[in-house]
Amino acid sequence: MEAEQIDAGAIRVGTPKRSAVGMPAIASSMEHALEEMGVRRSLKVLTRVNHDGGFDCPSCAWPDPDPEHRRLAEFCENGAKAVAWEATRKRVDAGFFARHSVAELRSRDDHWLEANGRLTDPVYLAPGATHFEPIAWDDALRLVADRLRGLPDPDRAVFYTSGRASNEAAFVYQLLARRLGTNNLPDCSNMCHESSGAALSATIGIGKGTVTLADLEDHADLIFVVGQNPGTNHPRMLTALEKAKRRGARIVAVNPLPEAAFTRFRNPQVARGLIGAGTVLTDAIVPVRVNGDLALFAALNRALLEREDRQPGTVLDGAFIATHCDGFEAAAAAWRQLDWPALERLSGIPRAAVEELADTVAGAERIVVCWAMGLTQHRNAVATIQEVVNFLLLRGNIGRPGAGPAPVRGHSNVQGDRTMGIWEKAPDAFLDGLRDEFGFEPPRHHGYDTVRAIEAMRAGRVDVFVALGGNFAAAAPDTAVTEAALATCALTVNIATKLNRTHLCHGREALVLPCLGRTERDVRPGGEQLVTVEDSMSMVHASRGRLAPVSAGLRSEVAIVTGIAAARFGEDLGWGSMGDDYRVIRKHIERVVPGFHAFEERLDQPGGFVLPRPPRDARTFPTATGKARFTVNPPTAVEVPDGHLLLQTLRAHDQFNTTVYGLDDRYRGIKGGRRIVLVDPADLARLGFADGDLVDLVSVFDDGERRVRAFRAVAYPTAPGCAAAYFPEANVLVPLGSTAEVSNTPTSKSVVIRLERP
Ligand SMILES: Nc1nc2c(c(=O)[nH]1)N[C@H]1C(S)=C(S)[C@@H](COP(=O)(O)OP(=O)(O)OC[C@H]3O[C@@H](n4cnc5c(=O)[nH]c(N)nc54)[C@H](O)[C@@H]3O)O[C@H]1N2
Ligand SMILES: Nc1nc2c(c(=O)[nH]1)N[C@H]1C(S)=C(S)[C@@H](COP(=O)(O)OP(=O)(O)OC[C@H]3O[C@@H](n4cnc5c(=O)[nH]c(N)nc54)[C@H](O)[C@@H]3O)O[C@H]1N2
Ligand SMILES: [Mo]
């Protein structure tokens, strides 16, 4: 309690910034880089980010420009922070673990844990022990293999993946799980874009977006940025939006918060951005209520339909709908039934504003809708995204230049990991491919996703938990429940670059296995290795680490995973040769995963190659009916009882998910602490509080209440009835049982709370 109050007391709140990036961003990234890496290492590493022959930025999944259009510094402030954080010279070695007991480490926060530096050697926590101790690699791998061998049922093992794993690591990891006999492959996607995948698969037949960077930069004339804060989370997207803007495209942000990037972007890559006023990026910000997007897009669709009814043949793309779509009549009938006052109440947007937006839409030839977590982490997220697809289909905005859906991914290879089969419900075609390639019968019953994995642990049905990266305990919902769930396991194994909370929420025994990061040289018996990744726009390319590894004790993720597999299964599937030379893995991928023909050869093409996306390539929709599908999505929104607010949990500017680089959120004007809650001034007054008050946040769900203490209330412009607090501090409030329909994604952006005096 005391520590919490000190934090809240140290917070300083200034005015939110009215522009993004510019000089302060460069200063901030260099400061981090020099502090963590020193001058020589900084220069060496930062000039190799996102360049041919260099490595893929480990931060977000925004695509890279064509090689000839890349600049010397093809990264952003937050990418530089991510690189510096990984390439730091600080070390967490055996001495560190001898000095700090697990109990003491648990009392520290994630910021402190990671700030100690890179893990250097494998460590083991014996049953009942107080400290992690060094263990030889072979012993560690054998221990995991022994525990896996001892399982009465392969489904008592769970293999979690975070989205930084390379394609090669992901492929051998899912192969290990399936060889063992389980599809328990939860991943960060389950908490992230799962809703996008579900909605897009059902409607256009592929679980990915269909646009390219050029569609945004060169062709679209209207771009929606919905539920996304690119200034912080995808800063290089601002460069693309700026290009679009300067050639006359319109940009509409849909967001309950007036994020800084929307008002003005000062491009650090060109002189006018450093010293000039920058570019005003958005033509409009639609201040939708949190969770109001389904109603908003339904209203927009209805308004378009009404325009078509008034002037038939002028607003909708009748030919596209007739040739390529089904379900239009049912959807149209449902839109005609909608009631404007209800739509206004659910979305928080007045009809007049929707009509104006509909006029803009009707005047646009080519529309792209970009979105991220503001749409995916709600109970009705899948329906909402399906309604966005309806919106695009109405005017044929898919499968032609400058148009289409663009779910903007988070982790740098989260999309690739899914392509590689990190999926608890991988389709039969993929499993057939594994069977034919490797000659074993993979399990067919679905495995646990993230939420189900936690539920299974709670119920005592999981013995071995393995994590390939990530910070499961802090990233998952319902922190207290998730931490307790992890502790029920017999063995927890974390393959990681840095120490974090999950490693300390251990089972009866535990291993932390330190791995190479993406910036580091990876030399195996078969020579120096490269790995591959896939970005948000389905481009696959190579990534080669350039720095000397921080410790000789590190192994690559591929080496660790194939090492465990070889210790468990011998050489049945050729694990050793896969681990020695990743070209062997790529040959397997080539034969198992569609779109990877001539994989190795095509990596030499500048910028890599693009995976097939039938809706884009040929307006072919591999759905059940072979057509793009209109869907009926009755507008709903979370009902918030009187005296309560709808809380979204989001990212500050100084973090990458659970990795907290610093305590400032520069663009929102908040400094020195993260235990804050943003509430509109009018709501704050109505509820009897004032800016600067310390408040407890109490979340209300059908299974009871959850509480975080002593957050500082910040009066901040947001949609009425809404609030915002930072992930992961607020994860305590997200009930495990509150998930999206169909995708089962935790509703991290729809938490009903009330404020209380501590
Ligand atoms: N620097 C940095 N980069 C990152 C990350 C990071 O933590 N730091 N994380 C990476 C990952 S894994 C991901 S998934 C992405 C996340 O990228 P974002 O989705 O941009 O991340 P969030 O901070 O969760 O921001 C959500 C945005 O949605 C808005 N929002 C919230 N609720 C609603 C709603 O109901 N409707 C609408 N229309 N808007 C809403 C919020 O106001 C906020 O602007 O970023 C990736 N890139
Ligand atoms: N309340 C709330 N919860 C959320 C969200 C939210 O918006 N609100 N967002 C969700 C989203 S979108 C996501 S993607 C998840 C993220 O969930 P995760 O992916 O599980 O979490 P991260 O914080 O990205 O993981 C950070 C850790 O990864 C390890 N790491 C870093 N680089 C590497 C590497 O190269 N290899 C290996 N093996 N390990 C590495 C480090 O040890 C570091 O501590 O969180 C979700 N949780
Ligand atoms: Mo994410």
PDB file of N, CA and C in Angstrom, residues 469-547:
ATOM      1  N   GLY A 469       9.174 -17.395 -24.803  1.00  0.00           N
ATOM      2  CA  GLY A 469       9.082 -15.939 -24.702  1.00  0.00           C
ATOM      3  C   GLY A 469       7.829 -15.478 -23.991  1.00  0.00           C
ATOM      4  N   GLY A 470       7.678 -14.164 -23.929  1.00  0.00           N
ATOM      5  CA  GLY A 470       6.486 -13.580 -23.345  1.00  0.00           C
ATOM      6  C   GLY A 470       6.534 -13.482 -21.832  1.00  0.00           C
ATOM      7  N   ASN A 471       5.446 -12.967 -21.315  1.00  0.00           N
ATOM      8  CA  ASN A 471       5.318 -12.767 -19.872  1.00  0.00           C
ATOM      9  C   ASN A 471       3.879 -13.114 -19.511  1.00  0.00           C
ATOM     10  N   PHE A 472       3.628 -14.418 -19.512  1.00  0.00           N
ATOM     11  CA  PHE A 472       2.278 -14.958 -19.384  1.00  0.00           C
ATOM     12  C   PHE A 472       1.550 -14.400 -18.160  1.00  0.00           C
ATOM     13  N   ALA A 473       2.236 -14.403 -17.000  1.00  0.00           N
ATOM     14  CA  ALA A 473       1.567 -14.001 -15.756  1.00  0.00           C
ATOM     15  C   ALA A 473       1.102 -12.552 -15.809  1.00  0.00           C
ATOM     16  N   ALA A 474       1.902 -11.702 -16.441  1.00  0.00           N
ATOM     17  CA  ALA A 474       1.558 -10.285 -16.452  1.00  0.00           C
ATOM     18  C   ALA A 474       0.671  -9.906 -17.627  1.00  0.00           C
ATOM     19  N   ALA A 475       0.781 -10.639 -18.738  1.00  0.00           N
ATOM     20  CA  ALA A 475       0.019 -10.278 -19.931  1.00  0.00           C
ATOM     21  C   ALA A 475      -1.400 -10.827 -19.890  1.00  0.00           C
ATOM     22  N   ALA A 476      -1.578 -11.948 -19.220  1.00  0.00           N
ATOM     23  CA  ALA A 476      -2.902 -12.578 -19.175  1.00  0.00           C
ATOM     24  C   ALA A 476      -3.813 -11.783 -18.235  1.00  0.00           C
ATOM     25  N   PRO A 477      -5.125 -11.998 -18.354  1.00  0.00           N
ATOM     26  CA  PRO A 477      -6.041 -11.274 -17.476  1.00  0.00           C
ATOM     27  C   PRO A 477      -5.967 -11.779 -16.041  1.00  0.00           C
ATOM     28  N   ASP A 478      -6.660 -11.073 -15.158  1.00  0.00           N
ATOM     29  CA  ASP A 478      -6.918 -11.568 -13.808  1.00  0.00           C
ATOM     30  C   ASP A 478      -5.622 -12.000 -13.118  1.00  0.00           C
ATOM     31  N   THR A 479      -4.703 -11.071 -12.952  1.00  0.00           N
ATOM     32  CA  THR A 479      -3.336 -11.371 -12.509  1.00  0.00           C
ATOM     33  C   THR A 479      -3.268 -12.342 -11.332  1.00  0.00           C
ATOM     34  N   ALA A 480      -4.070 -12.091 -10.312  1.00  0.00           N
ATOM     35  CA  ALA A 480      -3.974 -12.936  -9.114  1.00  0.00           C
ATOM     36  C   ALA A 480      -4.342 -14.379  -9.464  1.00  0.00           C
ATOM     37  N   VAL A 481      -5.381 -14.532 -10.254  1.00  0.00           N
ATOM     38  CA  VAL A 481      -5.839 -15.869 -10.645  1.00  0.00           C
ATOM     39  C   VAL A 481      -4.782 -16.563 -11.512  1.00  0.00           C
ATOM     40  N   THR A 482      -4.220 -15.823 -12.457  1.00  0.00           N
ATOM     41  CA  THR A 482      -3.239 -16.412 -13.370  1.00  0.00           C
ATOM     42  C   THR A 482      -1.966 -16.818 -12.615  1.00  0.00           C
ATOM     43  N   GLU A 483      -1.530 -15.973 -11.690  1.00  0.00           N
ATOM     44  CA  GLU A 483      -0.325 -16.313 -10.928  1.00  0.00           C
ATOM     45  C   GLU A 483      -0.549 -17.582 -10.100  1.00  0.00           C
ATOM     46  N   ALA A 484      -1.706 -17.656  -9.488  1.00  0.00           N
ATOM     47  CA  ALA A 484      -2.006 -18.842  -8.681  1.00  0.00           C
ATOM     48  C   ALA A 484      -2.105 -20.073  -9.575  1.00  0.00           C
ATOM     49  N   ALA A 485      -2.629 -19.882 -10.776  1.00  0.00           N
ATOM     50  CA  ALA A 485      -2.780 -21.010 -11.705  1.00  0.00           C
ATOM     51  C   ALA A 485      -1.408 -21.566 -12.088  1.00  0.00           C
ATOM     52  N   LEU A 486      -0.475 -20.673 -12.395  1.00  0.00           N
ATOM     53  CA  LEU A 486       0.865 -21.139 -12.776  1.00  0.00           C
ATOM     54  C   LEU A 486       1.509 -21.954 -11.654  1.00  0.00           C
ATOM     55  N   ALA A 487       1.235 -21.550 -10.440  1.00  0.00           N
ATOM     56  CA  ALA A 487       1.858 -22.216  -9.289  1.00  0.00           C
ATOM     57  C   ALA A 487       1.360 -23.648  -9.087  1.00  0.00           C
ATOM     58  N   THR A 488       0.273 -24.026  -9.771  1.00  0.00           N
ATOM     59  CA  THR A 488      -0.226 -25.407  -9.629  1.00  0.00           C
ATOM     60  C   THR A 488       0.563 -26.390 -10.491  1.00  0.00           C
ATOM     61  N   CYS A 489       1.389 -25.870 -11.407  1.00  0.00           N
ATOM     62  CA  CYS A 489       2.100 -26.772 -12.322  1.00  0.00           C
ATOM     63  C   CYS A 489       3.235 -27.494 -11.580  1.00  0.00           C
ATOM     64  N   ALA A 490       3.583 -28.671 -12.079  1.00  0.00           N
ATOM     65  CA  ALA A 490       4.722 -29.385 -11.499  1.00  0.00           C
ATOM     66  C   ALA A 490       6.030 -28.768 -12.000  1.00  0.00           C
ATOM     67  N   LEU A 491       6.040 -28.366 -13.272  1.00  0.00           N
ATOM     68  CA  LEU A 491       7.253 -27.775 -13.850  1.00  0.00           C
ATOM     69  C   LEU A 491       6.871 -26.591 -14.736  1.00  0.00           C
ATOM     70  N   THR A 492       7.535 -25.463 -14.513  1.00  0.00           N
ATOM     71  CA  THR A 492       7.377 -24.323 -15.425  1.00  0.00           C
ATOM     72  C   THR A 492       8.726 -24.051 -16.076  1.00  0.00           C
ATOM     73  N   VAL A 493       8.693 -23.847 -17.391  1.00  0.00           N
ATOM     74  CA  VAL A 493       9.924 -23.636 -18.161  1.00  0.00           C
ATOM     75  C   VAL A 493       9.758 -22.364 -18.974  1.00  0.00           C
ATOM     76  N   ASN A 494      10.669 -21.418 -18.805  1.00  0.00           N
ATOM     77  CA  ASN A 494      10.596 -20.190 -19.593  1.00  0.00           C
ATOM     78  C   ASN A 494      11.847 -20.010 -20.427  1.00  0.00           C
ATOM     79  N   ILE A 495      11.640 -19.889 -21.725  1.00  0.00           N
ATOM     80  CA  ILE A 495      12.734 -19.598 -22.655  1.00  0.00           C
ATOM     81  C   ILE A 495      12.678 -18.098 -22.890  1.00  0.00           C
ATOM     82  N   ALA A 496      13.683 -17.364 -22.440  1.00  0.00           N
ATOM     83  CA  ALA A 496      13.521 -15.906 -22.394  1.00  0.00           C
ATOM     84  C   ALA A 496      14.845 -15.191 -22.530  1.00  0.00           C
ATOM     85  N   THR A 497      14.735 -13.899 -22.860  1.00  0.00           N
ATOM     86  CA  THR A 497      15.915 -13.045 -22.915  1.00  0.00           C
ATOM     87  C   THR A 497      16.117 -12.311 -21.596  1.00  0.00           C
ATOM     88  N   LYS A 498      14.997 -11.981 -20.948  1.00  0.00           N
ATOM     89  CA  LYS A 498      15.089 -11.202 -19.710  1.00  0.00           C
ATOM     90  C   LYS A 498      14.180 -11.792 -18.646  1.00  0.00           C
ATOM     91  N   LEU A 499      14.598 -11.562 -17.412  1.00  0.00           N
ATOM     92  CA  LEU A 499      13.824 -12.063 -16.279  1.00  0.00           C
ATOM     93  C   LEU A 499      12.508 -11.292 -16.175  1.00  0.00           C
ATOM     94  N   ASN A 500      11.425 -12.005 -15.954  1.00  0.00           N
ATOM     95  CA  ASN A 500      10.161 -11.305 -15.704  1.00  0.00           C
ATOM     96  C   ASN A 500       9.292 -12.068 -14.709  1.00  0.00           C
ATOM     97  N   ARG A 501       8.149 -11.486 -14.434  1.00  0.00           N
ATOM     98  CA  ARG A 501       7.262 -11.963 -13.383  1.00  0.00           C
ATOM     99  C   ARG A 501       6.892 -13.442 -13.564  1.00  0.00           C
ATOM    100  N   THR A 502       6.662 -13.842 -14.800  1.00  0.00           N
ATOM    101  CA  THR A 502       6.220 -15.215 -15.050  1.00  0.00           C
ATOM    102  C   THR A 502       7.236 -16.229 -14.527  1.00  0.00           C
ATOM    103  N   HIS A 503       8.518 -15.882 -14.652  1.00  0.00           N
ATOM    104  CA  HIS A 503       9.555 -16.825 -14.224  1.00  0.00           C
ATOM    105  C   HIS A 503       9.495 -17.045 -12.720  1.00  0.00           C
ATOM    106  N   LEU A 504       8.897 -16.091 -12.019  1.00  0.00           N
ATOM    107  CA  LEU A 504       8.853 -16.153 -10.552  1.00  0.00           C
ATOM    108  C   LEU A 504       7.538 -16.744 -10.052  1.00  0.00           C
ATOM    109  N   CYS A 505       6.579 -16.878 -10.973  1.00  0.00           N
ATOM    110  CA  CYS A 505       5.315 -17.547 -10.620  1.00  0.00           C
ATOM    111  C   CYS A 505       5.505 -19.007 -11.035  1.00  0.00           C
ATOM    112  N   HIS A 506       6.366 -19.688 -10.331  1.00  0.00           N
ATOM    113  CA  HIS A 506       6.882 -20.960 -10.782  1.00  0.00           C
ATOM    114  C   HIS A 506       6.041 -22.133 -10.283  1.00  0.00           C
ATOM    115  N   GLY A 507       6.230 -23.255 -10.934  1.00  0.00           N
ATOM    116  CA  GLY A 507       5.633 -24.505 -10.466  1.00  0.00           C
ATOM    117  C   GLY A 507       6.497 -25.105  -9.365  1.00  0.00           C
ATOM    118  N   ARG A 508       6.243 -26.396  -9.069  1.00  0.00           N
ATOM    119  CA  ARG A 508       7.001 -27.059  -8.005  1.00  0.00           C
ATOM    120  C   ARG A 508       8.500 -26.997  -8.311  1.00  0.00           C
ATOM    121  N   GLU A 509       8.856 -27.198  -9.553  1.00  0.00           N
ATOM    122  CA  GLU A 509      10.230 -26.910  -9.976  1.00  0.00           C
ATOM    123  C   GLU A 509      10.166 -26.040 -11.230  1.00  0.00           C
ATOM    124  N   ALA A 510      11.271 -25.370 -11.514  1.00  0.00           N
ATOM    125  CA  ALA A 510      11.224 -24.388 -12.603  1.00  0.00           C
ATOM    126  C   ALA A 510      12.580 -24.246 -13.281  1.00  0.00           C
ATOM    127  N   LEU A 511      12.511 -23.909 -14.567  1.00  0.00           N
ATOM    128  CA  LEU A 511      13.728 -23.624 -15.338  1.00  0.00           C
ATOM    129  C   LEU A 511      13.559 -22.287 -16.047  1.00  0.00           C
ATOM    130  N   VAL A 512      14.634 -21.515 -16.087  1.00  0.00           N
ATOM    131  CA  VAL A 512      14.663 -20.348 -16.968  1.00  0.00           C
ATOM    132  C   VAL A 512      15.821 -20.570 -17.930  1.00  0.00           C
ATOM    133  N   LEU A 513      15.493 -20.638 -19.214  1.00  0.00           N
ATOM    134  CA  LEU A 513      16.486 -20.967 -20.242  1.00  0.00           C
ATOM    135  C   LEU A 513      16.743 -19.730 -21.095  1.00  0.00           C
ATOM    136  N   PRO A 514      17.954 -19.174 -21.016  1.00  0.00           N
ATOM    137  CA  PRO A 514      18.228 -17.905 -21.681  1.00  0.00           C
ATOM    138  C   PRO A 514      18.508 -18.096 -23.165  1.00  0.00           C
ATOM    139  N   CYS A 515      17.912 -17.248 -23.978  1.00  0.00           N
ATOM    140  CA  CYS A 515      18.089 -17.430 -25.426  1.00  0.00           C
ATOM    141  C   CYS A 515      18.669 -16.186 -26.073  1.00  0.00           C
ATOM    142  N   LEU A 516      19.161 -16.371 -27.277  1.00  0.00           N
ATOM    143  CA  LEU A 516      19.634 -15.265 -28.102  1.00  0.00           C
ATOM    144  C   LEU A 516      18.458 -14.377 -28.463  1.00  0.00           C
ATOM    145  N   GLY A 517      18.722 -13.098 -28.582  1.00  0.00           N
ATOM    146  CA  GLY A 517      17.717 -12.183 -29.117  1.00  0.00           C
ATOM    147  C   GLY A 517      17.941 -11.984 -30.602  1.00  0.00           C
ATOM    148  N   ARG A 518      17.041 -11.249 -31.209  1.00  0.00           N
ATOM    149  CA  ARG A 518      17.092 -11.094 -32.656  1.00  0.00           C
ATOM    150  C   ARG A 518      18.295 -10.287 -33.132  1.00  0.00           C
ATOM    151  N   THR A 519      18.848  -9.479 -32.244  1.00  0.00           N
ATOM    152  CA  THR A 519      19.989  -8.650 -32.641  1.00  0.00           C
ATOM    153  C   THR A 519      21.282  -9.451 -32.686  1.00  0.00           C
ATOM    154  N   GLU A 520      21.273 -10.680 -32.145  1.00  0.00           N
ATOM    155  CA  GLU A 520      22.540 -11.392 -31.941  1.00  0.00           C
ATOM    156  C   GLU A 520      22.851 -12.440 -33.014  1.00  0.00           C
ATOM    157  N   ARG A 521      24.127 -12.556 -33.293  1.00  0.00           N
ATOM    158  CA  ARG A 521      24.653 -13.545 -34.214  1.00  0.00           C
ATOM    159  C   ARG A 521      24.303 -14.951 -33.726  1.00  0.00           C
ATOM    160  N   ASP A 522      23.853 -15.791 -34.633  1.00  0.00           N
ATOM    161  CA  ASP A 522      23.416 -17.136 -34.252  1.00  0.00           C
ATOM    162  C   ASP A 522      24.243 -18.142 -35.056  1.00  0.00           C
ATOM    163  N   VAL A 523      25.269 -18.673 -34.419  1.00  0.00           N
ATOM    164  CA  VAL A 523      26.149 -19.617 -35.116  1.00  0.00           C
ATOM    165  C   VAL A 523      25.864 -21.027 -34.620  1.00  0.00           C
ATOM    166  N   ARG A 524      25.532 -21.900 -35.540  1.00  0.00           N
ATOM    167  CA  ARG A 524      25.242 -23.299 -35.226  1.00  0.00           C
ATOM    168  C   ARG A 524      26.242 -24.180 -35.973  1.00  0.00           C
ATOM    169  N   PRO A 525      26.254 -25.488 -35.683  1.00  0.00           N
ATOM    170  CA  PRO A 525      27.219 -26.348 -36.384  1.00  0.00           C
ATOM    171  C   PRO A 525      27.133 -26.201 -37.907  1.00  0.00           C
ATOM    172  N   GLY A 526      25.948 -25.910 -38.431  1.00  0.00           N
ATOM    173  CA  GLY A 526      25.796 -25.748 -39.880  1.00  0.00           C
ATOM    174  C   GLY A 526      26.209 -24.375 -40.372  1.00  0.00           C
ATOM    175  N   GLY A 527      26.769 -23.550 -39.502  1.00  0.00           N
ATOM    176  CA  GLY A 527      27.192 -22.221 -39.940  1.00  0.00           C
ATOM    177  C   GLY A 527      26.348 -21.119 -39.307  1.00  0.00           C
ATOM    178  N   GLU A 528      26.592 -19.885 -39.776  1.00  0.00           N
ATOM    179  CA  GLU A 528      25.837 -18.758 -39.235  1.00  0.00           C
ATOM    180  C   GLU A 528      24.411 -18.794 -39.784  1.00  0.00           C
ATOM    181  N   GLN A 529      23.446 -18.648 -38.899  1.00  0.00           N
ATOM    182  CA  GLN A 529      22.058 -18.840 -39.287  1.00  0.00           C
ATOM    183  C   GLN A 529      21.326 -17.519 -39.470  1.00  0.00           C
ATOM    184  N   LEU A 530      20.317 -17.568 -40.335  1.00  0.00           N
ATOM    185  CA  LEU A 530      19.349 -16.479 -40.388  1.00  0.00           C
ATOM    186  C   LEU A 530      17.995 -17.073 -40.001  1.00  0.00           C
ATOM    187  N   VAL A 531      17.079 -16.215 -39.603  1.00  0.00           N
ATOM    188  CA  VAL A 531      15.703 -16.669 -39.367  1.00  0.00           C
ATOM    189  C   VAL A 531      14.780 -15.815 -40.222  1.00  0.00           C
ATOM    190  N   THR A 532      13.499 -16.170 -40.255  1.00  0.00           N
ATOM    191  CA  THR A 532      12.556 -15.404 -41.070  1.00  0.00           C
ATOM    192  C   THR A 532      11.353 -14.972 -40.237  1.00  0.00           C
ATOM    193  N   VAL A 533      10.725 -13.910 -40.691  1.00  0.00           N
ATOM    194  CA  VAL A 533       9.525 -13.385 -40.032  1.00  0.00           C
ATOM    195  C   VAL A 533       8.530 -12.934 -41.096  1.00  0.00           C
ATOM    196  N   GLU A 534       7.277 -12.763 -40.668  1.00  0.00           N
ATOM    197  CA  GLU A 534       6.219 -12.275 -41.567  1.00  0.00           C
ATOM    198  C   GLU A 534       5.604 -11.034 -40.934  1.00  0.00           C
ATOM    199  N   ASP A 535       5.485  -9.954 -41.677  1.00  0.00           N
ATOM    200  CA  ASP A 535       4.933  -8.738 -41.085  1.00  0.00           C
ATOM    201  C   ASP A 535       3.411  -8.690 -41.223  1.00  0.00           C
ATOM    202  N   SER A 536       2.837  -7.579 -40.777  1.00  0.00           N
ATOM    203  CA  SER A 536       1.385  -7.366 -40.794  1.00  0.00           C
ATOM    204  C   SER A 536       0.781  -7.480 -42.184  1.00  0.00           C
ATOM    205  N   MET A 537       1.608  -7.283 -43.202  1.00  0.00           N
ATOM    206  CA  MET A 537       1.070  -7.287 -44.557  1.00  0.00           C
ATOM    207  C   MET A 537       1.552  -8.500 -45.348  1.00  0.00           C
ATOM    208  N   SER A 538       1.855  -9.575 -44.588  1.00  0.00           N
ATOM    209  CA  SER A 538       2.160 -10.884 -45.164  1.00  0.00           C
ATOM    210  C   SER A 538       3.444 -10.944 -45.978  1.00  0.00           C
ATOM    211  N   MET A 539       4.359 -10.004 -45.736  1.00  0.00           N
ATOM    212  CA  MET A 539       5.684 -10.078 -46.366  1.00  0.00           C
ATOM    213  C   MET A 539       6.575 -10.954 -45.483  1.00  0.00           C
ATOM    214  N   VAL A 540       7.233 -11.938 -46.121  1.00  0.00           N
ATOM    215  CA  VAL A 540       8.163 -12.802 -45.384  1.00  0.00           C
ATOM    216  C   VAL A 540       9.580 -12.385 -45.755  1.00  0.00           C
ATOM    217  N   HIS A 541      10.413 -12.176 -44.747  1.00  0.00           N
ATOM    218  CA  HIS A 541      11.784 -11.829 -45.073  1.00  0.00           C
ATOM    219  C   HIS A 541      12.744 -12.341 -44.013  1.00  0.00           C
ATOM    220  N   ALA A 542      14.045 -12.240 -44.332  1.00  0.00           N
ATOM    221  CA  ALA A 542      15.069 -12.791 -43.451  1.00  0.00           C
ATOM    222  C   ALA A 542      15.471 -11.785 -42.392  1.00  0.00           C
ATOM    223  N   SER A 543      15.979 -12.306 -41.295  1.00  0.00           N
ATOM    224  CA  SER A 543      16.510 -11.470 -40.221  1.00  0.00           C
ATOM    225  C   SER A 543      17.809 -12.119 -39.737  1.00  0.00           C
ATOM    226  N   ARG A 544      18.880 -11.340 -39.720  1.00  0.00           N
ATOM    227  CA  ARG A 544      20.182 -11.861 -39.293  1.00  0.00           C
ATOM    228  C   ARG A 544      20.713 -11.014 -38.162  1.00  0.00           C
ATOM    229  N   GLY A 545      20.981 -11.643 -37.032  1.00  0.00           N
ATOM    230  CA  GLY A 545      21.568 -10.924 -35.907  1.00  0.00           C
ATOM    231  C   GLY A 545      22.990 -10.505 -36.237  1.00  0.00           C
ATOM    232  N   ARG A 546      23.418  -9.353 -35.730  1.00  0.00           N
ATOM    233  CA  ARG A 546      24.736  -8.831 -36.067  1.00  0.00           C
ATOM    234  C   ARG A 546      25.656  -8.665 -34.877  1.00  0.00           C
ATOM    235  N   LEU A 547      25.087  -8.637 -33.687  1.00  0.00           N
ATOM    236  CA  LEU A 547      25.927  -8.382 -32.510  1.00  0.00           C
ATOM    237  C   LEU A 547      26.453  -9.684 -31.938  1.00  0.00           C
TER     238      LEU A 547
END
